[in-house]
PDB file of C-alpha atoms in Angstrom:
ATOM      1  CA  MET J   1      10.175  26.988  25.419  1.00  0.00           C
ATOM      2  CA  PRO J   2      13.339  26.200  23.902  1.00  0.00           C
ATOM      3  CA  ILE J   3      13.262  25.160  20.375  1.00  0.00           C
ATOM      4  CA  TYR J   4      17.293  25.829  19.821  1.00  0.00           C
ATOM      5  CA  GLN J   5      19.680  23.407  21.607  1.00  0.00           C
ATOM      6  CA  LYS J   6      22.469  25.896  21.983  1.00  0.00           C
ATOM      7  CA  GLU J   7      25.019  23.738  24.321  1.00  0.00           C
ATOM      8  CA  PHE J   8      25.986  21.597  21.781  1.00  0.00           C
ATOM      9  CA  PRO J   9      28.977  20.236  21.472  1.00  0.00           C
ATOM     10  CA  PHE J  10      31.172  21.406  18.284  1.00  0.00           C
ATOM     11  CA  SER J  11      28.561  24.517  17.545  1.00  0.00           C
ATOM     12  CA  VAL J  12      29.978  27.707  15.358  1.00  0.00           C
ATOM     13  CA  ARG J  13      31.260  30.762  17.267  1.00  0.00           C
ATOM     14  CA  PRO J  14      29.230  32.643  17.325  1.00  0.00           C
ATOM     15  CA  TRP J  15      26.472  30.518  17.844  1.00  0.00           C
ATOM     16  CA  ARG J  16      24.091  30.788  14.625  1.00  0.00           C
ATOM     17  CA  THR J  17      21.223  28.709  13.600  1.00  0.00           C
ATOM     18  CA  PRO J  18      20.662  27.675  10.519  1.00  0.00           C
ATOM     19  CA  PHE J  19      18.575  30.382   9.454  1.00  0.00           C
ATOM     20  CA  GLY J  20      20.285  33.033  10.838  1.00  0.00           C
ATOM     21  CA  THR J  21      22.392  33.894   7.377  1.00  0.00           C
ATOM     22  CA  ALA J  22      20.918  33.626   4.376  1.00  0.00           C
ATOM     23  CA  GLY J  23      22.544  32.007   0.853  1.00  0.00           C
ATOM     24  CA  GLU J  24      25.312  29.268   1.074  1.00  0.00           C
ATOM     25  CA  PRO J  25      27.565  28.744   3.856  1.00  0.00           C
ATOM     26  CA  SER J  26      30.914  29.079   2.239  1.00  0.00           C
ATOM     27  CA  THR J  27      32.280  25.754   4.388  1.00  0.00           C
ATOM     28  CA  PRO J  28      30.242  22.592   5.058  1.00  0.00           C
ATOM     29  CA  LEU J  29      28.104  23.258   8.309  1.00  0.00           C
ATOM     30  CA  TRP J  30      25.751  20.889   9.763  1.00  0.00           C
ATOM     31  CA  PHE J  31      22.897  20.938  12.164  1.00  0.00           C
ATOM     32  CA  LEU J  32      20.338  18.155  13.517  1.00  0.00           C
ATOM     33  CA  TYR J  33      16.586  18.505  13.920  1.00  0.00           C
ATOM     34  CA  LEU J  34      14.675  16.587  15.876  1.00  0.00           C
ATOM     35  CA  THR J  35      11.366  15.919  14.760  1.00  0.00           C
ATOM     36  CA  ASN J  36       8.197  16.062  17.698  1.00  0.00           C
ATOM     37  CA  ARG J  37      10.217  18.011  19.972  1.00  0.00           C
ATOM     38  CA  GLU J  38      10.012  21.101  21.598  1.00  0.00           C
ATOM     39  CA  GLN J  39      13.752  21.676  21.674  1.00  0.00           C
ATOM     40  CA  ARG J  40      14.280  20.200  18.291  1.00  0.00           C
ATOM     41  CA  PHE J  41      16.792  22.187  16.506  1.00  0.00           C
ATOM     42  CA  THR J  42      20.973  22.402  16.760  1.00  0.00           C
ATOM     43  CA  GLY J  43      23.200  25.592  15.977  1.00  0.00           C
ATOM     44  CA  LEU J  44      25.382  25.127  13.140  1.00  0.00           C
ATOM     45  CA  PHE J  45      28.753  23.035  13.537  1.00  0.00           C
ATOM     46  CA  PRO J  46      31.542  21.646  11.118  1.00  0.00           C
ATOM     47  CA  PRO J  47      31.571  18.435  10.316  1.00  0.00           C
ATOM     48  CA  SER J  48      32.186  16.187  12.591  1.00  0.00           C
ATOM     49  CA  GLU J  49      33.073  12.640  13.380  1.00  0.00           C
ATOM     50  CA  GLY J  50      31.725  12.465  16.934  1.00  0.00           C
ATOM     51  CA  TRP J  51      28.064  14.066  15.724  1.00  0.00           C
ATOM     52  CA  MET J  52      26.143  11.190  17.057  1.00  0.00           C
ATOM     53  CA  GLU J  53      28.089  10.652  20.764  1.00  0.00           C
ATOM     54  CA  ALA J  54      27.451  14.488  21.109  1.00  0.00           C
ATOM     55  CA  ALA J  55      23.517  14.127  20.505  1.00  0.00           C
ATOM     56  CA  GLU J  56      23.456  11.818  22.434  1.00  0.00           C
ATOM     57  CA  ARG J  57      24.690  13.717  25.744  1.00  0.00           C
ATOM     58  CA  CYS J  58      22.514  16.222  24.531  1.00  0.00           C
ATOM     59  CA  PHE J  59      19.045  14.856  23.734  1.00  0.00           C
ATOM     60  CA  PRO J  60      17.270  12.358  26.145  1.00  0.00           C
ATOM     61  CA  TYR J  61      15.771   9.612  23.778  1.00  0.00           C
ATOM     62  CA  GLY J  62      12.365   9.637  22.748  1.00  0.00           C
ATOM     63  CA  TYR J  63       9.833   8.141  20.358  1.00  0.00           C
ATOM     64  CA  THR J  64      11.244  10.938  17.564  1.00  0.00           C
ATOM     65  CA  GLN J  65      13.550  11.013  14.485  1.00  0.00           C
ATOM     66  CA  LEU J  66      17.139  12.737  14.187  1.00  0.00           C
ATOM     67  CA  TRP J  67      17.874  13.974  11.424  1.00  0.00           C
ATOM     68  CA  LEU J  68      21.545  15.490  10.568  1.00  0.00           C
ATOM     69  CA  LEU J  69      21.856  17.921   8.086  1.00  0.00           C
ATOM     70  CA  GLU J  70      24.006  19.447   5.930  1.00  0.00           C
ATOM     71  CA  LYS J  71      22.999  23.282   4.899  1.00  0.00           C
ATOM     72  CA  ARG J  72      22.669  23.681   1.427  1.00  0.00           C
ATOM     73  CA  ILE J  73      21.222  27.497   1.712  1.00  0.00           C
ATOM     74  CA  ALA J  74      18.725  29.691   3.452  1.00  0.00           C
ATOM     75  CA  PHE J  75      16.398  32.408   2.366  1.00  0.00           C
ATOM     76  CA  HIS J  76      15.521  35.037   3.568  1.00  0.00           C
ATOM     77  CA  PRO J  77      12.322  37.757   2.997  1.00  0.00           C
ATOM     78  CA  PRO J  78      13.183  40.994   1.967  1.00  0.00           C
ATOM     79  CA  PRO J  79      12.745  43.465   4.441  1.00  0.00           C
ATOM     80  CA  GLY J  80       9.324  45.041   4.594  1.00  0.00           C
ATOM     81  CA  SER J  81       7.830  42.300   2.383  1.00  0.00           C
ATOM     82  CA  LYS J  82       4.454  41.141   2.997  1.00  0.00           C
ATOM     83  CA  ARG J  83       2.851  38.329   3.719  1.00  0.00           C
ATOM     84  CA  ARG J  84       1.391  36.357   0.403  1.00  0.00           C
ATOM     85  CA  ALA J  85      -0.663  33.237   1.808  1.00  0.00           C
ATOM     86  CA  PRO J  86      -3.227  33.268   4.180  1.00  0.00           C
ATOM     87  CA  ARG J  87      -2.400  33.766   8.188  1.00  0.00           C
ATOM     88  CA  ARG J  88      -2.885  30.142   9.791  1.00  0.00           C
ATOM     89  CA  SER J  89      -2.537  29.489  13.325  1.00  0.00           C
ATOM     90  CA  PRO J  90       0.683  27.347  14.280  1.00  0.00           C
ATOM     91  CA  LEU J  91      -1.325  25.235  16.688  1.00  0.00           C
ATOM     92  CA  LEU J  92      -3.801  23.994  13.409  1.00  0.00           C
ATOM     93  CA  PRO J  93      -2.826  20.630  12.297  1.00  0.00           C
ATOM     94  CA  ASP J  94      -0.110  21.407   9.405  1.00  0.00           C
ATOM     95  CA  PRO J  95      -1.298  20.537   5.985  1.00  0.00           C
ATOM     96  CA  PRO J  96       0.550  17.415   4.576  1.00  0.00           C
ATOM     97  CA  VAL J  97       3.941  17.479   3.791  1.00  0.00           C
ATOM     98  CA  PRO J  98       5.293  16.317   0.143  1.00  0.00           C
ATOM     99  CA  TYR J  99       8.007  13.864   0.386  1.00  0.00           C
ATOM    100  CA  PRO J 100       9.022  11.117  -2.508  1.00  0.00           C
ATOM    101  CA  SER J 101       7.343   8.322  -3.261  1.00  0.00           C
ATOM    102  CA  SER J 102       8.921   5.261  -2.245  1.00  0.00           C
ATOM    103  CA  ASP J 103       9.161   3.920  -5.588  1.00  0.00           C
ATOM    104  CA  GLU J 104      10.932   7.708  -6.784  1.00  0.00           C
ATOM    105  CA  LEU J 105      13.524   7.527  -3.709  1.00  0.00           C
ATOM    106  CA  PRO J 106      13.125   4.995  -0.907  1.00  0.00           C
ATOM    107  CA  ARG J 107      13.472   5.830   2.960  1.00  0.00           C
ATOM    108  CA  GLU J 108      16.594   3.754   3.492  1.00  0.00           C
ATOM    109  CA  ARG J 109      18.300   5.736   0.430  1.00  0.00           C
ATOM    110  CA  TRP J 110      17.078   8.807   2.024  1.00  0.00           C
ATOM    111  CA  PRO J 111      20.878   9.830   2.971  1.00  0.00           C
ATOM    112  CA  ASN J 112      22.445  12.048   0.795  1.00  0.00           C
ATOM    113  CA  HIS J 113      19.709  12.004  -1.317  1.00  0.00           C
ATOM    114  CA  LEU J 114      17.383  13.750  -0.003  1.00  0.00           C
ATOM    115  CA  PHE J 115      17.005  17.476   0.769  1.00  0.00           C
ATOM    116  CA  VAL J 116      14.484  18.870   3.320  1.00  0.00           C
ATOM    117  CA  VAL J 117      12.845  22.143   3.261  1.00  0.00           C
ATOM    118  CA  LEU J 118      12.263  23.377   6.914  1.00  0.00           C
ATOM    119  CA  ARG J 119      10.788  26.592   7.790  1.00  0.00           C
ATOM    120  CA  GLU J 120      11.962  29.082  10.641  1.00  0.00           C
ATOM    121  CA  PRO J 121      10.324  27.553  13.671  1.00  0.00           C
ATOM    122  CA  TYR J 122       7.544  29.688  15.740  1.00  0.00           C
ATOM    123  CA  PRO J 123       8.206  31.069  19.390  1.00  0.00           C
ATOM    124  CA  LYS J 124       5.986  28.447  20.772  1.00  0.00           C
ATOM    125  CA  GLY J 125       3.157  26.030  20.063  1.00  0.00           C
ATOM    126  CA  ALA J 126       4.267  24.061  16.324  1.00  0.00           C
ATOM    127  CA  HIS J 127       6.166  20.907  16.999  1.00  0.00           C
ATOM    128  CA  HIS J 128       6.494  20.538  13.170  1.00  0.00           C
ATOM    129  CA  ASP J 129       9.229  23.003  10.738  1.00  0.00           C
ATOM    130  CA  VAL J 130       8.873  20.882   7.573  1.00  0.00           C
ATOM    131  CA  VAL J 131       7.742  22.606   4.704  1.00  0.00           C
ATOM    132  CA  GLY J 132       8.673  19.426   2.261  1.00  0.00           C
ATOM    133  CA  ALA J 133      11.435  16.935   1.246  1.00  0.00           C
ATOM    134  CA  TRP J 134      12.536  16.236  -2.215  1.00  0.00           C
ATOM    135  CA  ALA J 135      14.788  14.050  -4.135  1.00  0.00           C
ATOM    136  CA  SER J 136      15.891  17.237  -6.493  1.00  0.00           C
ATOM    137  CA  GLU J 137      17.911  20.012  -4.866  1.00  0.00           C
ATOM    138  CA  GLU J 138      16.948  22.595  -7.254  1.00  0.00           C
ATOM    139  CA  THR J 139      13.065  21.811  -6.501  1.00  0.00           C
ATOM    140  CA  ALA J 140      13.712  21.989  -2.544  1.00  0.00           C
ATOM    141  CA  ARG J 141      15.318  25.382  -3.390  1.00  0.00           C
ATOM    142  CA  GLU J 142      12.716  26.226  -5.417  1.00  0.00           C
ATOM    143  CA  ALA J 143       9.857  25.479  -2.651  1.00  0.00           C
ATOM    144  CA  ALA J 144      11.948  26.986   0.055  1.00  0.00           C
ATOM    145  CA  GLU J 145      12.015  29.998  -2.054  1.00  0.00           C
ATOM    146  CA  ARG J 146       8.324  29.949  -2.580  1.00  0.00           C
ATOM    147  CA  TYR J 147       7.469  29.346   1.042  1.00  0.00           C
ATOM    148  CA  THR J 148       9.443  32.581   2.041  1.00  0.00           C
ATOM    149  CA  ARG J 149       7.864  34.355  -0.220  1.00  0.00           C
ATOM    150  CA  ASP J 150       4.403  33.770   0.558  1.00  0.00           C
ATOM    151  CA  HIS J 151       4.757  33.064   4.105  1.00  0.00           C
ATOM    152  CA  ASN J 152       7.144  35.725   4.881  1.00  0.00           C
ATOM    153  CA  ARG J 153       9.577  33.523   7.303  1.00  0.00           C
ATOM    154  CA  ARG J 154      12.872  32.222   6.826  1.00  0.00           C
ATOM    155  CA  SER J 155      13.527  28.746   5.497  1.00  0.00           C
ATOM    156  CA  VAL J 156      16.244  26.620   5.056  1.00  0.00           C
ATOM    157  CA  VAL J 157      17.585  23.530   2.334  1.00  0.00           C
ATOM    158  CA  GLY J 158      19.729  20.813   4.122  1.00  0.00           C
ATOM    159  CA  LEU J 159      20.764  17.499   2.818  1.00  0.00           C
ATOM    160  CA  LEU J 160      19.931  14.718   4.962  1.00  0.00           C
ATOM    161  CA  LEU J 161      22.689  12.958   5.711  1.00  0.00           C
ATOM    162  CA  ALA J 162      21.258  11.209   8.669  1.00  0.00           C
ATOM    163  CA  ASP J 163      18.039   9.382   9.713  1.00  0.00           C
ATOM    164  CA  LEU J 164      17.997   7.660  12.578  1.00  0.00           C
ATOM    165  CA  GLY J 165      15.103   6.459  14.983  1.00  0.00           C
ATOM    166  CA  TRP J 166      15.938   8.478  18.480  1.00  0.00           C
ATOM    167  CA  HIS J 167      13.755   5.847  20.968  1.00  0.00           C
TER     168      HIS J 167
END
C-alpha cells in the first residue's frame, strides 16, 4: 500500500519525505497531505506557483481535503529510545484530534495561521496522521516533540498554507 506520492513534480532530489531529516530545513520546503487516503503524502518540494496543477495531475479527486504545508521542523526519537505511551493498534479509532476553536481561529483563517502536527504514517491500515493543530507554532512544536518522545515515532510540524476540498 503506497503512502507517499513519489512521482510528484517539483520534488527535490534526492527524493525525501517530510519526516526524513530531523530539525528545521535550511530553505523553505513544501509538501502535500490528503486526508482520508491511502496515498496521502508527497515528498518535499521547493515553493512553487504550479503546485495546484501538479496536485491535479497526481491525485484523483475524491471526498477528502488537500492541505499544502510548509515544513517547519521534524522530530526523531533518539536511537534506542523506548515507547512511553501504551501501545495501541493503528486500526483502532484515533482519539479526538485537537484543533483551535472557531472563536480562537475560524477555519477560513487557517491558511498561514495554523500549525499542524503529523505523525509518521504507519506502514498499513491507518489513514489518519494528524496529531493535532494549533494557532501557536510553539505549542505545535511542543506537541510534536512530546508525541515523538511518548510514541517513539517521527513527527513533523507544518504551517498550513492552503486547505482545499478535493472533490
